[in-house]
PDB file of N, CA and C in Angstrom:
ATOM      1  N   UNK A 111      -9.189  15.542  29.969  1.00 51.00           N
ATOM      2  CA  UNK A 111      -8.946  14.952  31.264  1.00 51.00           C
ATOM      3  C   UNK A 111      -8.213  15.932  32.176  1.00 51.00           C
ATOM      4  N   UNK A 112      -7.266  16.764  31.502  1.00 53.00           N
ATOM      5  CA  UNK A 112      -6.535  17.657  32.426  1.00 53.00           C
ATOM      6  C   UNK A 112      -7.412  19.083  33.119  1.00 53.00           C
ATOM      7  N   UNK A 113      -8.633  19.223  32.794  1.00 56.00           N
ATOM      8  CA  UNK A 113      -9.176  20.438  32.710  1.00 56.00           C
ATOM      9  C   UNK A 113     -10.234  19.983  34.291  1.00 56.00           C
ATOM     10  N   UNK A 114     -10.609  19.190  34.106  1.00 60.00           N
ATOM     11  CA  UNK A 114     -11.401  18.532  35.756  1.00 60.00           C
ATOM     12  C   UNK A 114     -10.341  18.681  36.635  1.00 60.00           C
ATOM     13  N   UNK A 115      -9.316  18.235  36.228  1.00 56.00           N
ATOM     14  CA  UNK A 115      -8.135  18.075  37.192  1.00 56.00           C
ATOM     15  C   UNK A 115      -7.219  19.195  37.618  1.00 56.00           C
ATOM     16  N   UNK A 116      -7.591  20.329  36.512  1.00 54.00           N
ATOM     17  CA  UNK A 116      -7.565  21.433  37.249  1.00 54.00           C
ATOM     18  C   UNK A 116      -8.356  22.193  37.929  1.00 54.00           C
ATOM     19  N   UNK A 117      -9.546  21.726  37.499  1.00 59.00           N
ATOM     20  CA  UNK A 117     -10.590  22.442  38.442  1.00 59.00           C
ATOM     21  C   UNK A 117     -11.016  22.166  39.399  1.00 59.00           C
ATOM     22  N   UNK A 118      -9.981  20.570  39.803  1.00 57.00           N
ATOM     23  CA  UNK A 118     -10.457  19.945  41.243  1.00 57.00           C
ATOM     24  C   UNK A 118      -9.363  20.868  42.039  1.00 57.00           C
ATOM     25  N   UNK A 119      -8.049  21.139  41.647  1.00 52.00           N
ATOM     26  CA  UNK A 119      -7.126  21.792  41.839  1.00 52.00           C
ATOM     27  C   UNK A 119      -7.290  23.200  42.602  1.00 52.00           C
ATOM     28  N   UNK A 120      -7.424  23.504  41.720  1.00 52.00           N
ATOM     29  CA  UNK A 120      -8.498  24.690  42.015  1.00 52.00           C
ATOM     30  C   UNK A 120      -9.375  25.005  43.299  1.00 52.00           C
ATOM     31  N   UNK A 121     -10.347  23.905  43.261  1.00 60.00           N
ATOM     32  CA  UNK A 121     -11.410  23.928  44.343  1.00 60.00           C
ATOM     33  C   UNK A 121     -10.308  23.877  45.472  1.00 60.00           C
ATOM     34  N   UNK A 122      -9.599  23.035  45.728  1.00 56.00           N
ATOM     35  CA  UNK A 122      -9.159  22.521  46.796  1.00 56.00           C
ATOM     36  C   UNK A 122      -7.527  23.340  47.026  1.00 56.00           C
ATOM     37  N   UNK A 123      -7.375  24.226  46.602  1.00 51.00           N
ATOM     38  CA  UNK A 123      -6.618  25.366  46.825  1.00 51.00           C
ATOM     39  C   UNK A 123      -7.464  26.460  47.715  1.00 51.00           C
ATOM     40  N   UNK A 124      -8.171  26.790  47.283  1.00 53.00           N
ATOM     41  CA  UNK A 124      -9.014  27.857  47.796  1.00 53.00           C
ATOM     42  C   UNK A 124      -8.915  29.457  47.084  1.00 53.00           C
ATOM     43  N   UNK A 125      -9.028  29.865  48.202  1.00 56.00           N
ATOM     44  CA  UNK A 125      -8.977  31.197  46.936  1.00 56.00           C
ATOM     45  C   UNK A 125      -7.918  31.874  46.788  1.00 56.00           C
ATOM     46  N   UNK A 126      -8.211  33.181  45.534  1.00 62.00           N
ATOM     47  CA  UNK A 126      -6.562  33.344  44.536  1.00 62.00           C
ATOM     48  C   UNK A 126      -5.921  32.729  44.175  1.00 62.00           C
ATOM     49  N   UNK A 127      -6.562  31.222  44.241  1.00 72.00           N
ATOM     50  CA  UNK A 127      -4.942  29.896  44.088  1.00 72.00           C
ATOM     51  C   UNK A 127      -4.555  30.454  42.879  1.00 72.00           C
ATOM     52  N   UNK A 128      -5.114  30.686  41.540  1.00 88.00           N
ATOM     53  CA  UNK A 128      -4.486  31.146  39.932  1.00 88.00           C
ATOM     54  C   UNK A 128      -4.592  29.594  39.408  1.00 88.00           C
ATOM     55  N   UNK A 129      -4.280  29.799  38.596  1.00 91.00           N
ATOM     56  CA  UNK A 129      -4.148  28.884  37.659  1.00 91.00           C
ATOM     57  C   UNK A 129      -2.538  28.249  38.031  1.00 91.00           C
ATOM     58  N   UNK A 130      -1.336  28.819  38.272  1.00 91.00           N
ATOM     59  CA  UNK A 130      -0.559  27.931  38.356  1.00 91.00           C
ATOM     60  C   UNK A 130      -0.392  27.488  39.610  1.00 91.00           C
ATOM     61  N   UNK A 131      -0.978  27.817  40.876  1.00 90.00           N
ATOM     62  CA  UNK A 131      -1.793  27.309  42.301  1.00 90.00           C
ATOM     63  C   UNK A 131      -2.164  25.694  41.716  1.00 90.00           C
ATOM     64  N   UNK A 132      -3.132  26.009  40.858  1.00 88.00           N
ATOM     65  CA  UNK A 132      -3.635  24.583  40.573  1.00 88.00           C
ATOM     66  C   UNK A 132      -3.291  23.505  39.978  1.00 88.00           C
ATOM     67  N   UNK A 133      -1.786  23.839  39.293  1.00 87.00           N
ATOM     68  CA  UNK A 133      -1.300  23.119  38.423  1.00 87.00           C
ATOM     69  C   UNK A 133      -0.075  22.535  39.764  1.00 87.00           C
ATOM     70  N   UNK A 134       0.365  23.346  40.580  1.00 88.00           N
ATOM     71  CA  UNK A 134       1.186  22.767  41.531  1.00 88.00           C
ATOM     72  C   UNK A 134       0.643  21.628  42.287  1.00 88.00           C
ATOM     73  N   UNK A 135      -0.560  21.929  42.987  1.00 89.00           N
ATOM     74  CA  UNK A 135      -1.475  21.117  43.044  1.00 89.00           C
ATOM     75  C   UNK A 135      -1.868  19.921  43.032  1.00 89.00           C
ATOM     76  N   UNK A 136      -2.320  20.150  41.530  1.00 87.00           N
ATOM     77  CA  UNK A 136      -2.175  18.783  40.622  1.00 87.00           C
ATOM     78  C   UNK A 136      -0.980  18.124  40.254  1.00 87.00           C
ATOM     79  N   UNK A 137       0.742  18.557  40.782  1.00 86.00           N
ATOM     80  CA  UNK A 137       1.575  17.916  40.393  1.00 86.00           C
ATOM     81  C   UNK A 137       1.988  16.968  42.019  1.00 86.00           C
ATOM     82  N   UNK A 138       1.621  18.001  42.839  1.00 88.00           N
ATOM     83  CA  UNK A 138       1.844  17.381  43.639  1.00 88.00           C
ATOM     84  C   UNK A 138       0.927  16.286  44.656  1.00 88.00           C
ATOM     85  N   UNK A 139      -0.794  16.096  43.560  1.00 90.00           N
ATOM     86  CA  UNK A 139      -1.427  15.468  43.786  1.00 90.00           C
ATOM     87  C   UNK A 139      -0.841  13.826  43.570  1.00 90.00           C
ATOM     88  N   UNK A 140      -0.425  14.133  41.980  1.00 85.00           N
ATOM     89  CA  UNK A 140      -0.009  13.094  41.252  1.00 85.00           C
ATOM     90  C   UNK A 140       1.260  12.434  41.960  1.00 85.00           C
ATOM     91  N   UNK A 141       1.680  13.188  42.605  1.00 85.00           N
ATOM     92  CA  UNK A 141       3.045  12.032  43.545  1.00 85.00           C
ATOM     93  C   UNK A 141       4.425  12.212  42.128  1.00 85.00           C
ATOM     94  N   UNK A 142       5.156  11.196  42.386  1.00 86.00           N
ATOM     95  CA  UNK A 142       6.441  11.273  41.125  1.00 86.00           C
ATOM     96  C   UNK A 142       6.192  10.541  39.922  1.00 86.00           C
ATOM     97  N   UNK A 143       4.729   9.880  39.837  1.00 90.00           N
ATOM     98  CA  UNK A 143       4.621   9.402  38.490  1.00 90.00           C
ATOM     99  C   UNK A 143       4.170  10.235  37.296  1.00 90.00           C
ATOM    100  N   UNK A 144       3.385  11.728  38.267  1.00 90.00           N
ATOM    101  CA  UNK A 144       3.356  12.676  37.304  1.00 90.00           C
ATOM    102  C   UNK A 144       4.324  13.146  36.927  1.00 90.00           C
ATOM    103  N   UNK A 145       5.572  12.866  37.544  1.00 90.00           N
ATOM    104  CA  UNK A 145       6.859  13.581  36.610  1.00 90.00           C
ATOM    105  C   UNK A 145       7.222  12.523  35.625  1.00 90.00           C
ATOM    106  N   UNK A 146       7.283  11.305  35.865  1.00 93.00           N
ATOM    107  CA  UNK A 146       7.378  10.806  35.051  1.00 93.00           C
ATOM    108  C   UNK A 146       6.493  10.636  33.633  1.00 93.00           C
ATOM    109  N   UNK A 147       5.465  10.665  33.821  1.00 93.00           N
ATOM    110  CA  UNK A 147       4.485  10.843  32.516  1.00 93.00           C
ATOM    111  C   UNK A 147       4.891  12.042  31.972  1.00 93.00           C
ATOM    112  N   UNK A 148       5.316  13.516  33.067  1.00 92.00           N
ATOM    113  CA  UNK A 148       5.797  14.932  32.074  1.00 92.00           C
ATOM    114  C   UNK A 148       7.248  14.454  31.218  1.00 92.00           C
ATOM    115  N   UNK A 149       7.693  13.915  31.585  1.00 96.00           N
ATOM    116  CA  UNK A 149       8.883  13.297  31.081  1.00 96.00           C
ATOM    117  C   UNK A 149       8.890  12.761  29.479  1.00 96.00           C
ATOM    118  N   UNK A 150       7.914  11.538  29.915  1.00 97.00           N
ATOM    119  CA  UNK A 150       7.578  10.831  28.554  1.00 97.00           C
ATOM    120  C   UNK A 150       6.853  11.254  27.522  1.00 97.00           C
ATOM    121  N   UNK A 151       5.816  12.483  28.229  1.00 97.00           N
ATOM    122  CA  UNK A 151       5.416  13.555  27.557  1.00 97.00           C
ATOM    123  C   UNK A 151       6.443  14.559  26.228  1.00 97.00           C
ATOM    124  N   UNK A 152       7.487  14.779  27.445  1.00 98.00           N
ATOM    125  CA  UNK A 152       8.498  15.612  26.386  1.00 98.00           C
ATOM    126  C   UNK A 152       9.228  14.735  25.588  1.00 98.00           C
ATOM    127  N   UNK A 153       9.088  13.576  25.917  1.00 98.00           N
ATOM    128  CA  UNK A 153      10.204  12.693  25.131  1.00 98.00           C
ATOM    129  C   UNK A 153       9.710  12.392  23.439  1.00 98.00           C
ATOM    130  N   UNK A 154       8.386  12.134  23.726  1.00 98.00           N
ATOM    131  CA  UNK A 154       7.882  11.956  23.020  1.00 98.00           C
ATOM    132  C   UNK A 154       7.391  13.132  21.350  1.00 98.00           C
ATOM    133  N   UNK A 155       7.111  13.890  22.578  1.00 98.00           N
ATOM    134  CA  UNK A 155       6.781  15.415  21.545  1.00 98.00           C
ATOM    135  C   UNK A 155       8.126  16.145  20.538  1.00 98.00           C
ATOM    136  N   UNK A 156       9.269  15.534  21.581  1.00 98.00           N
ATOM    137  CA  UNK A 156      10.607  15.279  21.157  1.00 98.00           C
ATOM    138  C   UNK A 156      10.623  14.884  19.536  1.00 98.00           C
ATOM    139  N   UNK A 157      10.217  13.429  19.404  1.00 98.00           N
ATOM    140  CA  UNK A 157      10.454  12.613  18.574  1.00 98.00           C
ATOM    141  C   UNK A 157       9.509  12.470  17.561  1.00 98.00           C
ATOM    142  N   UNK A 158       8.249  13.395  17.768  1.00 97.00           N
ATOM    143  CA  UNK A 158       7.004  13.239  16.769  1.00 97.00           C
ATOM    144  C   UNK A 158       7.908  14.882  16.285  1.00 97.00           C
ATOM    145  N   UNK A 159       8.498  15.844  16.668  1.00 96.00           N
ATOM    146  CA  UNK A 159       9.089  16.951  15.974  1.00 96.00           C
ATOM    147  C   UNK A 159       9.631  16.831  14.983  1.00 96.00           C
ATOM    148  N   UNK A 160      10.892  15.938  15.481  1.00 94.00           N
ATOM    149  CA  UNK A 160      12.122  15.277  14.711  1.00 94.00           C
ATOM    150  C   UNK A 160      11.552  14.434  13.667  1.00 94.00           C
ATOM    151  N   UNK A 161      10.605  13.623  13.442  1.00 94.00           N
ATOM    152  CA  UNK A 161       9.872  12.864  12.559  1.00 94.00           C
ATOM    153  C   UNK A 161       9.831  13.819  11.557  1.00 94.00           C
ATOM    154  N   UNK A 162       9.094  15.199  11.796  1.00 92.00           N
ATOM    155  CA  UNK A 162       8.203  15.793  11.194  1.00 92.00           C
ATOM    156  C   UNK A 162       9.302  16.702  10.483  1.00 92.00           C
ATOM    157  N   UNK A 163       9.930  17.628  10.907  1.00 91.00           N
ATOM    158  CA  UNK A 163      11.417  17.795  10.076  1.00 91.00           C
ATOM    159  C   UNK A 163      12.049  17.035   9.402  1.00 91.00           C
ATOM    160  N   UNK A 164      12.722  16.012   9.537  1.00 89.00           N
ATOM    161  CA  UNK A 164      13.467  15.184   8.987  1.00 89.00           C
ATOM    162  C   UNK A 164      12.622  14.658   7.504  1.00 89.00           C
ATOM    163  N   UNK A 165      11.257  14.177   7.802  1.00 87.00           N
ATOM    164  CA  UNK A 165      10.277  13.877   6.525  1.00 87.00           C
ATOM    165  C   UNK A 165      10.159  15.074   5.882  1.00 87.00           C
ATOM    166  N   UNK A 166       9.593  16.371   6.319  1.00 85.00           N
ATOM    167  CA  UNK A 166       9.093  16.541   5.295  1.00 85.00           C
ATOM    168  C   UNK A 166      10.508  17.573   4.758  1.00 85.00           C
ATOM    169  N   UNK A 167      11.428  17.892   5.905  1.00 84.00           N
ATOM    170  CA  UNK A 167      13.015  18.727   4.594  1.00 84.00           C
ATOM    171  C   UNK A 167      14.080  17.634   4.387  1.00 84.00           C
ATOM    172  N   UNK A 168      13.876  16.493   4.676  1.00 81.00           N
ATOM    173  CA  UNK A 168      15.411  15.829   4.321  1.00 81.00           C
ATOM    174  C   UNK A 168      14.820  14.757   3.407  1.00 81.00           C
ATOM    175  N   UNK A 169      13.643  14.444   3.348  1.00 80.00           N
ATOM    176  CA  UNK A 169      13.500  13.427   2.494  1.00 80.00           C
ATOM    177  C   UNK A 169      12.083  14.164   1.441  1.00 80.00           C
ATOM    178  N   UNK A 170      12.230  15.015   1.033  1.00 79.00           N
ATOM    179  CA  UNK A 170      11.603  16.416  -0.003  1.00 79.00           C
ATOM    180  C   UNK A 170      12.283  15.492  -1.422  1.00 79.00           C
ATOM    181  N   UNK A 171      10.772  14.876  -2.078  1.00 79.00           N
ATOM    182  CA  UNK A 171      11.310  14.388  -3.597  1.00 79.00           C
ATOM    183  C   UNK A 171      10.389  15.498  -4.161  1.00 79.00           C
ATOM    184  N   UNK A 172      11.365  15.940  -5.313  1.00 82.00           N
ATOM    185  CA  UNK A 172      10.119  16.621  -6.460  1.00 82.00           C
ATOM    186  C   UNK A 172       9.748  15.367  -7.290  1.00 82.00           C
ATOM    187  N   UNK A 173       8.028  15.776  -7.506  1.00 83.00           N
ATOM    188  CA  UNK A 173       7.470  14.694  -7.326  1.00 83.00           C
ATOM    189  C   UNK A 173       7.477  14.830  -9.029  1.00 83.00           C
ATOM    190  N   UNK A 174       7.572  15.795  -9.449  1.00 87.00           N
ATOM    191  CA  UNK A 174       7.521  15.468 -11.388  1.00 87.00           C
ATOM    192  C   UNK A 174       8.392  15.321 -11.662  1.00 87.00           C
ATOM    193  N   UNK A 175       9.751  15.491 -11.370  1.00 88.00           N
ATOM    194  CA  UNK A 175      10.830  14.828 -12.304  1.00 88.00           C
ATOM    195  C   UNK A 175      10.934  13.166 -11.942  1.00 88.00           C
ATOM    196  N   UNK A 176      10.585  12.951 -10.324  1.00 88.00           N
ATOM    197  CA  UNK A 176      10.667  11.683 -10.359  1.00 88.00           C
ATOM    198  C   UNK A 176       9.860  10.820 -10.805  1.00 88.00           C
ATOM    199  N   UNK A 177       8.077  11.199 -10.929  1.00 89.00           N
ATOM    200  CA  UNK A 177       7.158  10.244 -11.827  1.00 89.00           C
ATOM    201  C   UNK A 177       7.761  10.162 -13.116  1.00 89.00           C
ATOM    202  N   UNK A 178       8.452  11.456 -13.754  1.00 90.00           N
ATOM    203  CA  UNK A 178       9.142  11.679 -15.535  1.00 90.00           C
ATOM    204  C   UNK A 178       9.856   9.950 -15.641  1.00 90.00           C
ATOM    205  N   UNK A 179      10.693  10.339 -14.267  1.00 90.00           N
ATOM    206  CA  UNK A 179      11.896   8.784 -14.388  1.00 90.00           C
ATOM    207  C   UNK A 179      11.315   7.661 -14.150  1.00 90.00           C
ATOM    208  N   UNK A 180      10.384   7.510 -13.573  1.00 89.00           N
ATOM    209  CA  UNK A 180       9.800   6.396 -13.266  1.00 89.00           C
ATOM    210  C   UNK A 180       8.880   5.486 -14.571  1.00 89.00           C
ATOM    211  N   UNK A 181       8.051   6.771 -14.973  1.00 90.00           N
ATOM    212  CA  UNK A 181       7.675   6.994 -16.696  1.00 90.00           C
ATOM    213  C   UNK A 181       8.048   5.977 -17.473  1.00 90.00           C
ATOM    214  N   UNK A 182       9.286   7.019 -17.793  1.00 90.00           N
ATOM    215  CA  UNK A 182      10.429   6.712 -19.050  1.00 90.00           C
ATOM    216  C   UNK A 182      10.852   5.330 -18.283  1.00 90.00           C
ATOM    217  N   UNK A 183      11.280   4.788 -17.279  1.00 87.00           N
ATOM    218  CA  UNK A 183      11.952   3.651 -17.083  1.00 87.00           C
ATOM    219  C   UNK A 183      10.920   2.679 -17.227  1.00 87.00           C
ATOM    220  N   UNK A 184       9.733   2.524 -16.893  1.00 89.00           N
ATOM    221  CA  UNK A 184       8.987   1.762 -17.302  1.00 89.00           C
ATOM    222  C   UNK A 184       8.322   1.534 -18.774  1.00 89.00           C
ATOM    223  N   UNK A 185       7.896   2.812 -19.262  1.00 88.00           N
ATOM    224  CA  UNK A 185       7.857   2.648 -20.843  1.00 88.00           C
ATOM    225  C   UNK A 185       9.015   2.124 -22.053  1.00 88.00           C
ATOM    226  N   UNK A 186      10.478   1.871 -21.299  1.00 88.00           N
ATOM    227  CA  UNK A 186      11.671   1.372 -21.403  1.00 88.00           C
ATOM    228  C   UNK A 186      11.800  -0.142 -21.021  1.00 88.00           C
ATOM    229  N   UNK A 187      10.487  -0.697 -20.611  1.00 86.00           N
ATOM    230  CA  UNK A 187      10.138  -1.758 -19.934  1.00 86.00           C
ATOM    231  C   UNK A 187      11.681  -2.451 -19.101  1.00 86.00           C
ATOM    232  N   UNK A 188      11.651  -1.026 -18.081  1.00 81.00           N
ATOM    233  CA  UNK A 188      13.272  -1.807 -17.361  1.00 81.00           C
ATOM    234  C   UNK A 188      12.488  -1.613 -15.929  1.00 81.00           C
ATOM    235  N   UNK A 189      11.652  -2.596 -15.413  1.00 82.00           N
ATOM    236  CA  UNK A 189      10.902  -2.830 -14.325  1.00 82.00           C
ATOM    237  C   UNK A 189      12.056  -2.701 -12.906  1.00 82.00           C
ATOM    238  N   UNK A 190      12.874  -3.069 -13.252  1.00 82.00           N
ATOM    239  CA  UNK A 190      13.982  -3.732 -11.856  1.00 82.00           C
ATOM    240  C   UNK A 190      14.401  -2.429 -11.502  1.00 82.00           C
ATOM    241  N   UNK A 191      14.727  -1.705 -12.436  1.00 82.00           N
ATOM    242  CA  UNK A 191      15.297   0.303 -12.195  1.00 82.00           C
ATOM    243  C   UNK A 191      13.973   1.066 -11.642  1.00 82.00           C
ATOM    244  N   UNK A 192      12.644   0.838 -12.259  1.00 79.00           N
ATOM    245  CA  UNK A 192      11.761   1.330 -11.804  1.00 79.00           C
ATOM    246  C   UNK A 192      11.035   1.352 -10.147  1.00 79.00           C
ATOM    247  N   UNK A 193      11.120   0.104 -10.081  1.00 78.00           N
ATOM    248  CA  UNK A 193      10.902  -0.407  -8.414  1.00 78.00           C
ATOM    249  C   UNK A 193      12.315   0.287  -7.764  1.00 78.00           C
TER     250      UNK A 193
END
């Protein structure tokens, strides 16, 4: 969707606009709700980061010693430790 919208940008710059010609453009096509969507944009990209760190280094199980315990606690038939 953003790529028409730069190339309407574009057109309607005229010439040498560049590429960031067209992106001004287009921000100032969009009025202040395009800042707001860049906003929620970063907010967001923010929080899918932080997801993605936090899962996969702070919550890092090794996965064979813990099936070992899970194993043994169930072949121990102690269901309530296992869950």
């Amino acid at each position: 969707m953003l790529v028409p919208a730069v190339a309407w940008a574009a057109e309607e710059g005229g010439e040498g606009g560049g590429i960031m010609n067209a992106i001004a453009e287009f921000f100032d096509a969009g009025g202040p709700f395009i800042y707001v969507n860049c906003i929620t944009l970063a907010w967001g990209i923010a929080i899918i980061i932080e997801r993605i760190i936090f899962i996969f280094f702070r919550y890092n199980v090794n996965a064979d010693t813990f099936m070992a315990q899970i194993q043994k606690l169930v072949m121990a038939n102690d269901i309530e430790r296992a869950i």
